[in-house]
mmCIF file of C-alpha atoms in Angstrom:
data_model
loop_
_atom_site.group_PDB
_atom_site.id
_atom_site.type_symbol
_atom_site.label_atom_id
_atom_site.label_comp_id
_atom_site.label_asym_id
_atom_site.label_seq_id
_atom_site.Cartn_x
_atom_site.Cartn_y
_atom_site.Cartn_z
ATOM 1 C CA VAL A 1 -24.288 -3.181 -6.017
ATOM 2 C CA SER A 2 -21.241 -0.519 -7.049
ATOM 3 C CA LEU A 3 -17.619 -1.593 -6.417
ATOM 4 C CA PRO A 4 -16.013 1.708 -5.964
ATOM 5 C CA GLN A 5 -12.298 2.323 -7.309
ATOM 6 C CA ARG A 6 -9.082 3.828 -6.021
ATOM 7 C CA ASP A 7 -8.246 7.013 -6.333
ATOM 8 C CA ASP A 8 -10.366 8.739 -9.416
ATOM 9 C CA MET A 9 -11.489 6.375 -11.354
ATOM 10 C CA GLU A 10 -15.512 5.191 -11.632
ATOM 11 C CA ALA A 11 -17.347 2.729 -9.276
ATOM 12 C CA ILE A 12 -17.562 -0.355 -11.026
ATOM 13 C CA PRO A 13 -22.127 -1.437 -11.143
ATOM 14 C CA GLY A 14 -22.700 -4.742 -10.927
ATOM 15 C CA TYR A 15 -24.855 -7.230 -9.642
ATOM 16 C CA LEU A 16 -25.075 -8.843 -6.548
ATOM 17 C CA SER A 17 -26.486 -12.362 -5.778
ATOM 18 C CA LEU A 18 -26.558 -15.075 -3.231
ATOM 19 C CA HIS A 19 -26.409 -18.933 -4.347
ATOM 20 C CA GLN A 20 -26.885 -21.549 -1.980
ATOM 21 C CA THR A 21 -26.961 -25.241 -2.542
ATOM 22 C CA ALA A 22 -26.782 -28.882 0.983
ATOM 23 C CA ASP A 23 -23.441 -27.742 1.379
ATOM 24 C CA ILE A 24 -22.876 -23.443 0.757
ATOM 25 C CA MET A 25 -23.899 -20.613 0.470
ATOM 26 C CA ALA A 26 -22.161 -17.999 -2.242
ATOM 27 C CA LEU A 27 -22.157 -14.197 -2.769
ATOM 28 C CA LYS A 28 -21.506 -12.971 -6.168
ATOM 29 C CA TRP A 29 -20.872 -10.182 -7.507
ATOM 30 C CA THR A 30 -19.994 -9.952 -11.234
ATOM 31 C CA PRO A 31 -19.660 -6.560 -13.183
ATOM 32 C CA ASN A 32 -22.993 -5.271 -15.264
ATOM 33 C CA GLN A 33 -20.512 -5.290 -18.566
ATOM 34 C CA LEU A 34 -21.162 -8.999 -18.426
ATOM 35 C CA MET A 35 -24.051 -9.912 -17.501
ATOM 36 C CA ASN A 36 -25.966 -7.422 -20.114
ATOM 37 C CA GLY A 37 -23.853 -8.236 -22.781
ATOM 38 C CA SER A 38 -21.897 -5.276 -23.487
ATOM 39 C CA VAL A 39 -18.723 -6.030 -24.159
ATOM 40 C CA GLY A 40 -18.345 -8.022 -27.455
ATOM 41 C CA ASP A 41 -18.447 -12.324 -27.662
ATOM 42 C CA LEU A 42 -14.814 -12.025 -29.347
ATOM 43 C CA ASP A 43 -13.428 -10.664 -26.089
ATOM 44 C CA TYR A 44 -16.166 -11.704 -23.953
ATOM 45 C CA GLU A 45 -13.982 -14.215 -22.078
ATOM 46 C CA LYS A 46 -11.245 -12.318 -22.793
ATOM 47 C CA SER A 47 -12.515 -8.881 -20.999
ATOM 48 C CA VAL A 48 -10.812 -7.270 -18.464
ATOM 49 C CA TYR A 49 -13.978 -7.455 -15.960
ATOM 50 C CA TRP A 50 -13.331 -10.437 -15.398
ATOM 51 C CA ASP A 51 -10.656 -9.766 -12.978
ATOM 52 C CA TYR A 52 -13.214 -7.923 -10.797
ATOM 53 C CA ALA A 53 -16.008 -10.551 -10.140
ATOM 54 C CA MET A 54 -16.130 -12.590 -7.136
ATOM 55 C CA THR A 55 -17.391 -15.781 -5.804
ATOM 56 C CA ILE A 56 -17.466 -16.206 -1.870
ATOM 57 C CA ARG A 57 -17.799 -18.024 0.294
ATOM 58 C CA LEU A 58 -19.615 -17.394 2.677
ATOM 59 C CA GLU A 59 -18.587 -20.918 4.808
ATOM 60 C CA GLU A 60 -15.116 -18.519 5.021
ATOM 61 C CA ILE A 61 -16.046 -15.250 5.872
ATOM 62 C CA VAL A 62 -16.061 -14.225 10.163
ATOM 63 C CA TYR A 63 -17.538 -10.801 9.730
ATOM 64 C CA LEU A 64 -19.396 -8.315 8.065
ATOM 65 C CA HIS A 65 -18.207 -4.394 8.432
ATOM 66 C CA CYS A 66 -21.632 -2.361 7.422
ATOM 67 C CA HIS A 67 -20.975 2.277 6.651
ATOM 68 C CA GLN A 68 -23.620 3.098 6.895
ATOM 69 C CA GLN A 69 -23.649 7.004 4.876
ATOM 70 C CA VAL A 70 -26.326 9.293 5.920
ATOM 71 C CA ASP A 71 -26.600 10.698 1.766
ATOM 72 C CA SER A 72 -25.490 7.475 -0.515
ATOM 73 C CA GLY A 73 -26.967 4.265 1.141
ATOM 74 C CA GLY A 74 -23.773 1.966 3.173
ATOM 75 C CA THR A 75 -20.918 -0.333 2.234
ATOM 76 C CA VAL A 76 -20.162 -4.020 3.463
ATOM 77 C CA VAL A 77 -16.732 -5.068 3.629
ATOM 78 C CA LEU A 78 -16.564 -8.763 4.159
ATOM 79 C CA VAL A 79 -13.033 -10.104 6.160
ATOM 80 C CA SER A 80 -12.723 -14.344 5.852
ATOM 81 C CA GLN A 81 -11.073 -16.071 8.652
ATOM 82 C CA ASP A 82 -7.093 -15.974 6.973
ATOM 83 C CA GLY A 83 -8.012 -11.626 8.165
ATOM 84 C CA ILE A 84 -8.254 -10.747 3.880
ATOM 85 C CA GLN A 85 -11.070 -8.051 3.501
ATOM 86 C CA ARG A 86 -12.836 -8.410 -0.040
ATOM 87 C CA PRO A 87 -13.396 -5.183 -1.592
ATOM 88 C CA PRO A 88 -16.147 -2.726 -0.833
ATOM 89 C CA LEU A 89 -19.440 -3.257 -2.004
ATOM 90 C CA ARG A 90 -21.429 -0.359 -2.358
ATOM 91 C CA PHE A 91 -25.505 -0.506 -1.629
ATOM 92 C CA PRO A 92 -28.024 1.959 -2.877
ATOM 93 C CA ARG A 93 -30.161 4.396 -0.617
ATOM 94 C CA GLY A 94 -33.681 2.492 -0.263
ATOM 95 C CA GLY A 95 -32.633 0.347 2.438
ATOM 96 C CA HIS A 96 -30.603 -2.077 0.456
ATOM 97 C CA LEU A 97 -28.095 -2.293 2.294
ATOM 98 C CA LEU A 98 -30.215 -4.412 4.990
ATOM 99 C CA GLN A 99 -32.053 -5.910 2.653
ATOM 100 C CA PHE A 100 -29.590 -8.166 1.017
ATOM 101 C CA LEU A 101 -28.736 -8.643 5.070
ATOM 102 C CA SER A 102 -31.635 -9.581 6.039
ATOM 103 C CA CYS A 103 -31.757 -12.420 2.637
ATOM 104 C CA LEU A 104 -27.924 -13.157 4.557
ATOM 105 C CA GLU A 105 -29.360 -14.167 7.634
ATOM 106 C CA ASN A 106 -32.514 -16.180 6.482
ATOM 107 C CA GLY A 107 -29.704 -18.258 3.832
ATOM 108 C CA LEU A 108 -28.177 -18.791 7.150
ATOM 109 C CA LEU A 109 -30.523 -20.511 8.527
ATOM 110 C CA PRO A 110 -30.768 -22.914 10.079
ATOM 111 C CA HIS A 111 -26.632 -23.773 10.920
ATOM 112 C CA GLY A 112 -25.906 -19.871 11.171
ATOM 113 C CA GLN A 113 -26.844 -16.637 12.326
ATOM 114 C CA LEU A 114 -25.246 -12.949 12.427
ATOM 115 C CA ASP A 115 -24.632 -11.564 15.221
ATOM 116 C CA PRO A 116 -26.017 -9.083 16.078
ATOM 117 C CA PRO A 117 -28.871 -10.331 14.267
ATOM 118 C CA LEU A 118 -31.461 -8.340 12.859
ATOM 119 C CA TRP A 119 -34.073 -6.900 14.941
ATOM 120 C CA LEU A 120 -37.313 -7.369 13.614
ATOM 121 C CA GLN A 121 -40.184 -4.909 14.704
ATOM 122 C CA ARG A 122 -44.089 -5.091 14.357
ATOM 123 C CA GLY A 123 -45.013 -2.690 10.709
ATOM 124 C CA LYS A 124 -41.228 -2.870 9.351
ATOM 125 C CA GLY A 125 -40.319 -6.255 9.387
ATOM 126 C CA LYS A 126 -36.326 -6.218 10.302
ATOM 127 C CA VAL A 127 -34.130 -3.389 11.613
ATOM 128 C CA PHE A 128 -30.672 -2.864 12.284
ATOM 129 C CA PRO A 129 -29.761 -3.332 16.324
ATOM 130 C CA LYS A 130 -29.849 -0.649 18.661
ATOM 131 C CA LEU A 131 -26.862 0.210 20.187
ATOM 132 C CA ARG A 132 -26.832 1.228 23.737
ATOM 133 C CA LYS A 133 -24.322 4.208 23.606
ATOM 134 C CA ARG A 134 -22.682 4.988 26.571
ATOM 135 C CA SER A 135 -23.348 8.926 28.053
ATOM 136 C CA PRO A 136 -19.482 10.235 29.671
ATOM 137 C CA GLN A 137 -21.056 9.772 33.383
ATOM 138 C CA GLY A 138 -20.725 5.644 32.630
ATOM 139 C CA SER A 139 -25.222 5.505 31.771
ATOM 140 C CA SER A 140 -26.075 3.541 28.954
ATOM 141 C CA GLU A 141 -28.605 5.684 26.471
ATOM 142 C CA SER A 142 -30.439 3.399 24.286
ATOM 143 C CA ALA A 143 -30.486 4.539 21.207
ATOM 144 C CA SER A 144 -34.877 3.622 20.521
ATOM 145 C CA ASP A 145 -35.123 6.376 22.845
ATOM 146 C CA LYS A 146 -34.326 9.202 20.024
ATOM 147 C CA GLU A 147 -34.410 9.236 16.668
ATOM 148 C CA ASP A 148 -30.703 9.060 15.265
ATOM 149 C CA GLU A 149 -29.686 11.741 13.336
ATOM 150 C CA GLU A 150 -26.759 10.032 11.721
ATOM 151 C CA ALA A 151 -25.780 6.038 10.047
ATOM 152 C CA THR A 152 -24.598 4.208 13.621
ATOM 153 C CA ASP A 153 -21.826 1.431 12.099
ATOM 154 C CA TYR A 154 -22.479 -1.683 13.072
ATOM 155 C CA VAL A 155 -19.784 -5.268 12.861
ATOM 156 C CA PHE A 156 -21.116 -7.980 12.593
ATOM 157 C CA ARG A 157 -20.342 -11.686 12.256
ATOM 158 C CA ILE A 158 -21.177 -14.986 11.168
ATOM 159 C CA ILE A 159 -21.528 -17.766 14.180
ATOM 160 C CA TYR A 160 -22.522 -21.529 13.605
ATOM 161 C CA PRO A 161 -23.250 -22.328 17.356
ATOM 162 C CA GLY A 162 -22.285 -26.059 18.414
ATOM 163 C CA THR A 163 -19.415 -26.596 15.818
ATOM 164 C CA GLN A 164 -15.902 -25.516 14.656
ATOM 165 C CA SER A 165 -17.079 -22.547 12.780
ATOM 166 C CA GLU A 166 -16.990 -20.849 15.809
ATOM 167 C CA PHE A 167 -13.034 -20.567 16.555
ATOM 168 C CA VAL A 168 -11.490 -16.901 15.193
ATOM 169 C CA PRO A 169 -8.282 -16.042 15.467
ATOM 170 C CA GLN A 170 -6.741 -14.225 17.785
ATOM 171 C CA ASP A 171 -6.097 -10.977 15.500
ATOM 172 C CA LEU A 172 -9.852 -10.640 14.440
ATOM 173 C CA MET A 173 -10.764 -10.798 18.006
ATOM 174 C CA ASP A 174 -9.635 -7.879 18.049
ATOM 175 C CA ALA A 175 -11.217 -5.836 15.645
ATOM 176 C CA PRO A 176 -14.646 -4.277 16.744
ATOM 177 C CA GLY A 177 -17.223 -5.887 18.300
ATOM 178 C CA ALA A 178 -15.543 -9.082 17.769
ATOM 179 C CA GLY A 179 -17.376 -11.562 21.044
ATOM 180 C CA LEU A 180 -19.917 -9.353 21.608
ATOM 181 C CA PRO A 181 -23.029 -9.395 23.570
ATOM 182 C CA PRO A 182 -25.832 -9.182 20.811
ATOM 183 C CA MET A 183 -26.806 -4.883 22.710
ATOM 184 C CA TRP A 184 -23.139 -4.646 22.150
ATOM 185 C CA GLN A 185 -21.561 -1.294 22.765
ATOM 186 C CA PRO A 186 -19.298 0.381 20.570
ATOM 187 C CA SER A 187 -15.741 0.463 20.345
ATOM 188 C CA THR A 188 -13.574 3.186 20.396
ATOM 189 C CA ARG A 189 -10.905 0.953 19.926
ATOM 190 C CA LYS A 190 -9.427 1.915 16.292
ATOM 191 C CA SER A 191 -11.495 0.043 13.216
ATOM 192 C CA SER A 192 -9.391 -3.193 11.385
ATOM 193 C CA CYS A 193 -11.119 -2.565 8.034
ATOM 194 C CA SER A 194 -8.382 -1.168 6.590
ATOM 195 C CA SER A 195 -10.513 1.429 3.788
ATOM 196 C CA CYS A 196 -11.737 2.882 7.620
ATOM 197 C CA SER A 197 -8.273 2.842 9.650
ATOM 198 C CA GLN A 198 -6.563 4.221 6.264
ATOM 199 C CA SER A 199 -9.248 7.738 6.666
ATOM 200 C CA GLY A 200 -9.808 7.405 10.292
ATOM 201 C CA SER A 201 -6.971 8.867 12.797
ATOM 202 C CA SER A 202 -7.213 7.666 17.092
ATOM 203 C CA ASP A 203 -7.935 11.139 18.015
ATOM 204 C CA GLY A 204 -10.388 12.656 15.882
ATOM 205 C CA GLY A 205 -12.052 8.760 14.700
ATOM 206 C CA PRO A 206 -16.573 9.213 15.585
ATOM 207 C CA ALA A 207 -16.857 6.775 18.514
ATOM 208 C CA ASN A 208 -17.169 3.015 17.341
ATOM 209 C CA GLY A 209 -14.088 3.816 15.747
ATOM 210 C CA CYS A 210 -15.193 3.488 11.905
ATOM 211 C CA SER A 211 -14.864 7.382 9.526
ATOM 212 C CA HIS A 212 -15.735 4.082 6.022
ATOM 213 C CA GLU A 213 -16.140 6.783 3.513
ATOM 214 C CA ARG A 214 -18.309 9.812 5.162
#
């Protein structure tokens, strides 16, 4: 899993892991240079790569913006309760993004869950939920009725039913997919994801308001 850089800088490859204790669940991302010992012992603690390492408590995260690319895997942007967007994490091809979401969903149980939840499909295991897309006539058309030609972007919300953690600031509620039922409708509003908003426009963007790295 790599950390994309701005401008023409090469993405930094790293190791992504989920850690769970009796009290918290945390996501950690560490650059490969710190994992495989390529940085000298004397420079290890002072390495600039420590500036990129991340430890994120999942209880601080409200939304996961998942941006799929047909030819290059997908990207996840975590949005915290205060609206801060964490650096995007780019997953390689081969279902790694879905595998990460599946592990995250299992780790949140029994107190937390993803909304919408992943679907369980016979013979395949967990898959992305199918969306209902609005036709020009206003009727709903299920994406499961035909093969998707393009990758679909999703906004997952982390909720904790029956706890105060369900409180979400109003500005985050305006994000695409916020507060919608599991079978959510693609939003035509501009995405709150800064990495999407910078490259997309309200006039020519995709139907769900997200154009991250398309």
